[in-house]
Short mmCIF file of C-alpha atoms and ligand atoms in Angstrom, two decimals:
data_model
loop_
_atom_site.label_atom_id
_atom_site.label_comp_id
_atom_site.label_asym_id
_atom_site.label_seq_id
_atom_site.Cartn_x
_atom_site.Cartn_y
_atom_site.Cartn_z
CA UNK A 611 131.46 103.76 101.77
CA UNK A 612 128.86 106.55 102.68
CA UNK A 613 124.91 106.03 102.33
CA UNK A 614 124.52 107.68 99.80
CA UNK A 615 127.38 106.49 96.96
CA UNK A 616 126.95 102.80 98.78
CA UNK A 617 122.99 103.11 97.38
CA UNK A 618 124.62 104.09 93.60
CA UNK A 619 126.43 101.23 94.00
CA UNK A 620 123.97 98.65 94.83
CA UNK A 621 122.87 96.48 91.41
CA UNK A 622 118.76 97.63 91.17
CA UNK A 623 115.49 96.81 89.76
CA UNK A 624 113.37 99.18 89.02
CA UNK A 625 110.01 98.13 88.40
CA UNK A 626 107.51 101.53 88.39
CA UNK A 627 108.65 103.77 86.35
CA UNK A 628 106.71 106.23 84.07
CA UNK A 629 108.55 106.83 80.85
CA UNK A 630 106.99 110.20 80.68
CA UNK A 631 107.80 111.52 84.28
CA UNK A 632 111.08 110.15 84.17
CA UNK A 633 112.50 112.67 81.38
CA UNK A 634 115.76 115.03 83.32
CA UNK A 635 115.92 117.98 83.05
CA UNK A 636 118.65 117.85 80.30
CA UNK A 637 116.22 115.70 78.07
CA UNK A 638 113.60 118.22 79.09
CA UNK A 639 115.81 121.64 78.20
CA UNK A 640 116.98 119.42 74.51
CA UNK A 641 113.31 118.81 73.46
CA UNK A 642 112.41 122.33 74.00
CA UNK A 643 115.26 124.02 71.91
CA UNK A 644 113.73 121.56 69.38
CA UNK A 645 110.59 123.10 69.88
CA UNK A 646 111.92 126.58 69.63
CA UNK A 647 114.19 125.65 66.42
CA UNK A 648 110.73 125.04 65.02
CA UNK A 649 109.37 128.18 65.76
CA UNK A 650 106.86 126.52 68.58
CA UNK A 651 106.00 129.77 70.80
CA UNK A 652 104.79 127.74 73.69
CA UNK A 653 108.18 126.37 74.58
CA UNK A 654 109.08 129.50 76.10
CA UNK A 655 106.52 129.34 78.55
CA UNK A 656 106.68 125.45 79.64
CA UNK A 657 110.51 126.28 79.68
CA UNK A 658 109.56 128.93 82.36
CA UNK A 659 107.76 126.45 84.50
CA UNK A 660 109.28 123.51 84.16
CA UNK A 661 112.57 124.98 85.25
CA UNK A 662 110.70 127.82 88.32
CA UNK A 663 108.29 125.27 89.74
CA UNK A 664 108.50 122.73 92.54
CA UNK A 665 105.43 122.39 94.26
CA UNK A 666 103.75 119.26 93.83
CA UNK A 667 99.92 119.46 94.42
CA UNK A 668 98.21 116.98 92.22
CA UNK A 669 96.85 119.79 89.87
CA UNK A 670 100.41 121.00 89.75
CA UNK A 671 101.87 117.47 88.35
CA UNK A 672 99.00 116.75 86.08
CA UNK A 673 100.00 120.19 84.50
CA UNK A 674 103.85 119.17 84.02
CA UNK A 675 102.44 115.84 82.35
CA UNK A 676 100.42 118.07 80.18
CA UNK A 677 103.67 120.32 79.40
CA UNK A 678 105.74 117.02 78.93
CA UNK A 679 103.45 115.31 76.84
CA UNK A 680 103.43 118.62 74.82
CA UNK A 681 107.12 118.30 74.15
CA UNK A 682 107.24 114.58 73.23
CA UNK A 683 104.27 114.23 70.65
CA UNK A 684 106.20 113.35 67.68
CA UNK A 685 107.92 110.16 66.86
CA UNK A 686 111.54 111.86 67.08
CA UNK A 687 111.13 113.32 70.74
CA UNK A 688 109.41 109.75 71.63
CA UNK A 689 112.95 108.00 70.81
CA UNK A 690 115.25 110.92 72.54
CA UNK A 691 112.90 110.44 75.96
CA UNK A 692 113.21 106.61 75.56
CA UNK A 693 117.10 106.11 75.11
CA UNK A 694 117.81 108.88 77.50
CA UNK A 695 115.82 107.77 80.16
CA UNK A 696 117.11 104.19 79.78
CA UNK A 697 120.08 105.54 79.62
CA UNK A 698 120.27 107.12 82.96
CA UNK A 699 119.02 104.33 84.83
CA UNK A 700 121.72 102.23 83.27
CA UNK A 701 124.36 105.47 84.65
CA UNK A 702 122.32 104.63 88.18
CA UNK A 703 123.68 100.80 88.10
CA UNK A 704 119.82 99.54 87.21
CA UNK A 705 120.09 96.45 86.30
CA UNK A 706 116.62 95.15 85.24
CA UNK A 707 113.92 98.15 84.43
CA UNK A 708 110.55 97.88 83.77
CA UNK A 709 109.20 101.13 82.19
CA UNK A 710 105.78 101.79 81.51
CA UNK A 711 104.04 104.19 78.97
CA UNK A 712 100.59 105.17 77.62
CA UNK A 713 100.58 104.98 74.39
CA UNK A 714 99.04 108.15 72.34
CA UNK A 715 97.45 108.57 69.14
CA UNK A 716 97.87 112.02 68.07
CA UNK A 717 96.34 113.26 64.69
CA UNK A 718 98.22 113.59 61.85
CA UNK A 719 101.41 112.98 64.36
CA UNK A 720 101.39 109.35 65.59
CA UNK A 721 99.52 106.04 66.06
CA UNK A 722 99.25 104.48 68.97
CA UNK A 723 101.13 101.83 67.23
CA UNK A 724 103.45 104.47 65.79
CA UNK A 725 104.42 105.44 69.39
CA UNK A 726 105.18 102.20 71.08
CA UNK A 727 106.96 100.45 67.80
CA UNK A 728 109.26 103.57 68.53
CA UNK A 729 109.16 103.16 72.11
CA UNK A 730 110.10 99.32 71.42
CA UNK A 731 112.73 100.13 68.50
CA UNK A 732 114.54 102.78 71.39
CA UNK A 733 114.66 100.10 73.60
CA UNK A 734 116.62 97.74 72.01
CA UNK A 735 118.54 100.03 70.78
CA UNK A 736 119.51 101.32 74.02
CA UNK A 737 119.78 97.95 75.12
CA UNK A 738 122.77 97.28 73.43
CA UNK A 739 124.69 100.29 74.60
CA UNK A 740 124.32 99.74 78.50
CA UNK A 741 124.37 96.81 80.60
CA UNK A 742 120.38 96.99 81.79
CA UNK A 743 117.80 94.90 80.40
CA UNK A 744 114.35 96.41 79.86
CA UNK A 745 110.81 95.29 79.44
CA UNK A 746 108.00 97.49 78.71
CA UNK A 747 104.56 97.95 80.33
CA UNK A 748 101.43 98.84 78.39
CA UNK A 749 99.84 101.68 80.85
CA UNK A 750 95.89 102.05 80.39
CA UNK A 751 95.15 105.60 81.45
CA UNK A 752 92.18 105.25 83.82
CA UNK A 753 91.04 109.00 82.67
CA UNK A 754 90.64 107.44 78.86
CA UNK A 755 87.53 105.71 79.21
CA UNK A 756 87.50 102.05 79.19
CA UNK A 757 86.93 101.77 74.86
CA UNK A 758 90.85 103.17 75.03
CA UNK A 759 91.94 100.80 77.92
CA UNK A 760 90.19 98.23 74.96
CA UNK A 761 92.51 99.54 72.32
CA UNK A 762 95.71 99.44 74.38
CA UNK A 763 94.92 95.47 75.11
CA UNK A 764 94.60 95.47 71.69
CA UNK A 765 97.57 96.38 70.85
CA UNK A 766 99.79 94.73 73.55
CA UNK A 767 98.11 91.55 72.19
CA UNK A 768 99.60 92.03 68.66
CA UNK A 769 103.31 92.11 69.83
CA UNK A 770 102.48 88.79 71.36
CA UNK A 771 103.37 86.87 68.17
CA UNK A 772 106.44 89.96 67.18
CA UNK A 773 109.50 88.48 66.75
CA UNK A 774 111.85 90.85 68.64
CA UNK A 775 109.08 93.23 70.61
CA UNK A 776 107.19 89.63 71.88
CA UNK A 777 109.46 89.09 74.79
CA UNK A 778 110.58 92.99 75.44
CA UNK A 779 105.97 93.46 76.49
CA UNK A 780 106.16 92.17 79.65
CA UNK A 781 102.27 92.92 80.73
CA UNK A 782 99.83 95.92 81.28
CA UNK A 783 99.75 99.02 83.88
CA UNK A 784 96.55 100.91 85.13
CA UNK A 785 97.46 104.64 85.98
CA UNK A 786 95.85 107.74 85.64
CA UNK A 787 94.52 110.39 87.98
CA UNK A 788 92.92 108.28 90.96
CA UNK A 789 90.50 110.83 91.30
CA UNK A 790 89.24 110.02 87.24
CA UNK A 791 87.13 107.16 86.33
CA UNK A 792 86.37 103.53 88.17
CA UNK A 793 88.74 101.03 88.09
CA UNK A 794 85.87 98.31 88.51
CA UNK A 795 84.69 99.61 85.03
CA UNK A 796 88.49 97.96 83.88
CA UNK A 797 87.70 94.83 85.29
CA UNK A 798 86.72 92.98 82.14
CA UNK A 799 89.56 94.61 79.94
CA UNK A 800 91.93 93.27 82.73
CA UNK A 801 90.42 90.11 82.73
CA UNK A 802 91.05 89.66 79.27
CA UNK A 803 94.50 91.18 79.44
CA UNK A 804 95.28 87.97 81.78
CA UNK A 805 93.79 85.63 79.72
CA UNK A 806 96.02 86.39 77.10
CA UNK A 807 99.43 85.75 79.35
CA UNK A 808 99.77 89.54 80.30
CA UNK A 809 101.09 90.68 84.49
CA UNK A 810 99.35 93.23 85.51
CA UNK A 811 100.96 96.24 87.95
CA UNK A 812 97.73 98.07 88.91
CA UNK A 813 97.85 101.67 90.91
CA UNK A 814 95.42 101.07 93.92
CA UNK A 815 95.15 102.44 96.95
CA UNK A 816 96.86 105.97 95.75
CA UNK A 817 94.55 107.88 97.61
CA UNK A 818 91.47 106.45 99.94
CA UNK A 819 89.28 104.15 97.72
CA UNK A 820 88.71 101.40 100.18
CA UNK A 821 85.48 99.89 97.76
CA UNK A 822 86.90 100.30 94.55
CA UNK A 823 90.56 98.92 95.73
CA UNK A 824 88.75 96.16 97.53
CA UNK A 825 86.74 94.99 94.33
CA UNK A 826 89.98 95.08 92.05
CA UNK A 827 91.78 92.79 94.53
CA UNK A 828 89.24 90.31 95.16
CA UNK A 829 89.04 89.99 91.43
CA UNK A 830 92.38 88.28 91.55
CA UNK A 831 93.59 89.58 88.83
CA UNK A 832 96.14 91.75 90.27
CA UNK A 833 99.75 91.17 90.29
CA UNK A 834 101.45 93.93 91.73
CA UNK A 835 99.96 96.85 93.66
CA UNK A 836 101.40 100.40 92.80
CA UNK A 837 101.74 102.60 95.81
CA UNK A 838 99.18 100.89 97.92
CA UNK A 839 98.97 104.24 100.15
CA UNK A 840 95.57 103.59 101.98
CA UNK A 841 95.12 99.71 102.41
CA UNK A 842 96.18 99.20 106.13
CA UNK A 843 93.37 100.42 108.82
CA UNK A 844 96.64 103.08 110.50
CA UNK A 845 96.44 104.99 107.11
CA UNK A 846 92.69 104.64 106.14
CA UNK A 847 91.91 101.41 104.29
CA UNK A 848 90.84 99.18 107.10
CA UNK A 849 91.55 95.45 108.11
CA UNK A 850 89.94 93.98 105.47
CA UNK A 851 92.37 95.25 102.62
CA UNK A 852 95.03 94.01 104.92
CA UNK A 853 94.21 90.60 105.00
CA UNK A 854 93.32 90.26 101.17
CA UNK A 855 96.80 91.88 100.54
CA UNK A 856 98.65 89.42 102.85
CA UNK A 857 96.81 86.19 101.67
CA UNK A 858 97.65 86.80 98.13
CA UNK A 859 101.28 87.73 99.02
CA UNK A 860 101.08 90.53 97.11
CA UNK A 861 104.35 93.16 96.17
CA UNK A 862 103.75 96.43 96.61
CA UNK A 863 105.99 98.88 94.24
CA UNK A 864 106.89 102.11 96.93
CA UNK A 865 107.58 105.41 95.44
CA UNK A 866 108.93 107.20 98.47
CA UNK A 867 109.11 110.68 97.06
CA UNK A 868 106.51 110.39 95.01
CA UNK A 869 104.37 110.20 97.39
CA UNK A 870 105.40 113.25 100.18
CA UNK A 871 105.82 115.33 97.69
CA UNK A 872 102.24 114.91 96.35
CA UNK A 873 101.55 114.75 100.12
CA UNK A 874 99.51 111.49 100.21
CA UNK A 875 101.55 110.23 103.35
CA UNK A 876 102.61 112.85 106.21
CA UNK A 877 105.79 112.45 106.15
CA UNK A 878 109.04 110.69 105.73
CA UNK A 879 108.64 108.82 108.94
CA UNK A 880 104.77 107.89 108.31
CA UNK A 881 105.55 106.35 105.23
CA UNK A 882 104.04 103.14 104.58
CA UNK A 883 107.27 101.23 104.22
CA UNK A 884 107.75 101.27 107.81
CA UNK A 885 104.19 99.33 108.63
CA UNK A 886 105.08 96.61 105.31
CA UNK A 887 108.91 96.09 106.13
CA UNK A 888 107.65 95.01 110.46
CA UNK A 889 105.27 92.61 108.49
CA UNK A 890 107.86 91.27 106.30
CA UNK A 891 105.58 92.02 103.28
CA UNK A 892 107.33 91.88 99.68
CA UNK A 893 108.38 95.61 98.61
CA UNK A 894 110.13 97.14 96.18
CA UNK A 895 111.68 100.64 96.24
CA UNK A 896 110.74 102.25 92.67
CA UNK A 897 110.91 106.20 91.67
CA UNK A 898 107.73 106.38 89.87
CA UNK A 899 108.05 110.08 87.90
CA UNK A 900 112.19 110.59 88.47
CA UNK A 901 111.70 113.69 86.31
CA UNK A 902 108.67 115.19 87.81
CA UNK A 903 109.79 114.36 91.67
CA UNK A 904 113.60 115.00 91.15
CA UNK A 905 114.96 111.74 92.18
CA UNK A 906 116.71 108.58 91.07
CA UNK A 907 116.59 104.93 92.46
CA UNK A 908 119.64 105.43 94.53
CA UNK A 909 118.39 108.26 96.17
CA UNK A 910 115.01 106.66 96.96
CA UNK A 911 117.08 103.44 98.58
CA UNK A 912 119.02 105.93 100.18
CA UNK A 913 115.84 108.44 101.89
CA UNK A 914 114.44 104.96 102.90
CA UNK A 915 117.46 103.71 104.38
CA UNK A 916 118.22 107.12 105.97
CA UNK A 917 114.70 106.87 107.21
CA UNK A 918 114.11 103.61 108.39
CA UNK A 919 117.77 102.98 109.40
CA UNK A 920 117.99 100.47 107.07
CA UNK A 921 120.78 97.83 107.56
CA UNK A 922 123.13 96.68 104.84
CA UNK A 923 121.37 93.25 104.99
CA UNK A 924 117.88 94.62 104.54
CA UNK A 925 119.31 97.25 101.33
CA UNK A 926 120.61 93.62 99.73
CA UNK A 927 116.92 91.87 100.86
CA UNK A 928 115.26 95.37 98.82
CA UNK A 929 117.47 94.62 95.43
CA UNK A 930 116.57 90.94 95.91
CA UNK A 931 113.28 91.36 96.47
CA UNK A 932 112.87 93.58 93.23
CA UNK A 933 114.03 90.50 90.85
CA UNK A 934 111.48 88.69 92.61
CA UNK A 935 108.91 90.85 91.98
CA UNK A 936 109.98 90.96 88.38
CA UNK A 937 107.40 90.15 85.67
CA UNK A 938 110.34 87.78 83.92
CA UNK A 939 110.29 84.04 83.23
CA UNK A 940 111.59 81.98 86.46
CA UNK A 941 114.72 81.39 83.51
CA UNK A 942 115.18 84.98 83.48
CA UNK A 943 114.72 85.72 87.12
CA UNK A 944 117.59 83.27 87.88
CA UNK A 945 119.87 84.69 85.76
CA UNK A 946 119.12 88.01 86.70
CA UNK A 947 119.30 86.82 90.44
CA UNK A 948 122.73 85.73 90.13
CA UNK A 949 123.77 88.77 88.39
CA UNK A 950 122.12 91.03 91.37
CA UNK A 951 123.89 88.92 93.93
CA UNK A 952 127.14 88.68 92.95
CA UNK A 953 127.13 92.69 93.19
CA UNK A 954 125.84 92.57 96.73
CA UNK A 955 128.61 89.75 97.52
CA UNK A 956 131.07 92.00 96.93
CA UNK A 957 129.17 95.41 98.72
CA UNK A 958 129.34 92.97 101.70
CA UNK A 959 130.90 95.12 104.69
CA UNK A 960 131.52 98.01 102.65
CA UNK A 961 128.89 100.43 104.04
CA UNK A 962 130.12 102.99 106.61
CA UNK A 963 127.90 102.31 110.45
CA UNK A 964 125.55 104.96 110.52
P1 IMP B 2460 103.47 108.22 80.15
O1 IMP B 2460 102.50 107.09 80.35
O2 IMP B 2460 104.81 107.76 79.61
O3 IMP B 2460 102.89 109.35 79.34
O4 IMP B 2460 103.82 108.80 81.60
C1 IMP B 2460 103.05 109.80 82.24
C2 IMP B 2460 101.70 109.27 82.68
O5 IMP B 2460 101.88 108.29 83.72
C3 IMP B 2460 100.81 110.31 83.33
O6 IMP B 2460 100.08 111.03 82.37
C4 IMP B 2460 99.87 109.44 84.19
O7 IMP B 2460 98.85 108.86 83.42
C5 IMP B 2460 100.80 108.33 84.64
N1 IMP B 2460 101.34 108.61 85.98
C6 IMP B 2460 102.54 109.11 86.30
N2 IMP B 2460 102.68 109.21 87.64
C7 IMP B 2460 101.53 108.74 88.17
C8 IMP B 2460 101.06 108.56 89.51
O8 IMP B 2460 101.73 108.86 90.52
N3 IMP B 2460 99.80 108.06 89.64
C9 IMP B 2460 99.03 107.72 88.59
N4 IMP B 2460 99.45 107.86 87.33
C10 IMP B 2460 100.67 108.36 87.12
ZN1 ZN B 2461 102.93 105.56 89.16
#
């Protein structure tokens, strides 16, 4: 088998994914002839630049997540982007997803509540059409302020005790623009969050914030570090990040496109995979925004691969070391373990040398 179709057929975990930045293009072009059957003028113009843009600055993406949040803010667009999406991981052979959302009160349009109970209701739905299983991640939006970061514990807390949604909330995500807001002002919300049973994936270390990303760590309170860009001293965090990373063993969830395209590593080559993988460091391959960045998870196995000339052992190690990573019960991790490796058994010897 070539690279490429032997990364499709590898059984994956994806485990940072943005339900928003994920949407295709297909989902994208169906929501806005929605838009237009409703007479909405603007469609026409987000049309134009969804479909004639690729550059990727930072103020570039946060204006497609403004034109993509414009499309989904009603309760109808919220279930198309969340069976779709699940959907096409499914189509990608994921096997375990973890998608994360913000959810969004919009007047007279939706609750907060509103959203994710439609978010949740999509997801088991979708569920039982595919073979993937799918928990959800609260995301607090570090540009919100930390009285919405309040609310969104809030409600993550009351599908604790929910009879089908209880075991579908899997924990909490802190995102946003890393240029917005302190994430040491969060501290007390994620405190809380833990208290109350919830993982916690936190985005540190996006772009250089060696004080702030050293405070959330040594809180202890984090249990998987998104990105994780600037924390060895070769890319600008410095020794001390290192170490704290190491001791606590700590996964770091990679988003290989994600990141040169928003240029906050060099290059393919300089990519921060390269320094974990010598160290033997827990890391997951993840997409982050497959919409925005034009990827999927078999294409990100297969750039890394391609890049770091991956073996087929160490492709098997990165699907294992995904279900580790998992925010599942060790009963669930097992099972899904098993299911993971009896795929890779039978890969075994099947990729082409490269
Ligand atoms: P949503 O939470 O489903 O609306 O997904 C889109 C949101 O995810 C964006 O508005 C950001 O808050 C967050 N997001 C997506 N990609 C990134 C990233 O690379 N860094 C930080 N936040 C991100
Ligand atoms: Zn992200």
């Amino acid at each position: 088998m070539e690279l490429l179709d032997y990364c499709r057929s590898l059984p994956k975990v994806e485990l940072h994914a943005h339900l928003n930045g994920s949407l295709s293009d297909a989902t994208v072009l169906k929501l806005l002839s929605a838009k237009k059957q409703q007479g909405d003028d603007f469609s026409a113009s987000a049309e134009h630049t969804h479909t004639h843009t690729h550059t990727h600055t930072h103020t570039h993406t946060l204006r497609m997540f403004r034109i993509l949040h414009s499309i989904t803010d009603n309760l109808d667009a919220v279930r198309t982007i969340t069976q779709d999406v699940i959907q096409e991981f499914a189509s990608d052979n994921v096997k375990y997803l973890e998608l994360r959302t913000t959810p969004k009160n919009i007047p007279n349009k939706m609750t907060k509540k509103e959203y994710m109970d439609t978010v949740l209701e999509a997801a088991v739905e979708a569920m039982k059409k595919s073979n993937i299983r799918v928990c959800l991640l609260l995301s607090i939006d570090r540009a919100r302020g930390v009285e919405d970061a309040w609310s969104t514990l809030q409600l993550a807390k009351e599908y604790l005790t929910h009879d089908v949604f209880g075991s579908l909330v899997c924990g909490l995500d802190v995102s946003g623009n890393p240029h917005s807001g302190d994430l040491k002002d969060y501290l007390p919300v994620l405190q809380e969050a833990q208290k109350c049973g919830f993982k916690l994936a936190v985005h540190l270390a996006e772009v250089s914030s060696n004080t702030e990303t050293l405070a959330v760590l040594n809180s202890g309170l984090v249990d998987r570090i998104g990105h994780g860009t600037f924390i060895h001293s070769d890319t600008g965090g410095s020794e001390e990040l290192h170490t704290v990373v190491r001791k606590q063993n700590l996964p770091l969830e990679l988003c290989f496109s994600s990141n040169i395209k928003l240029g906050t590593v060099k290059n393919a080559s300089h990519h921060h995979l390269g320094f974990w993988k010598k160290e033997n460091h827990p890391v997951v391959i993840c997409t982050d925004d497959k919409g925005v960045f034009a990827t999927s998870l078999s294409e990100e196995f297969f750039l890394c691969a391609q890049t770091f000339h991956l073996t087929e052992g160490e492709l098997h190690s990165l699907c294992l070391s995904g279900v580790d990573a998992a925010f599942l019960s060790q009963v669930e991790k097992q099972r899904l373990r098993q299911e993971v490796q009896k795929e890779l058994d039978s890969l075994k010897g099947k990729l082409a040398c490269q």
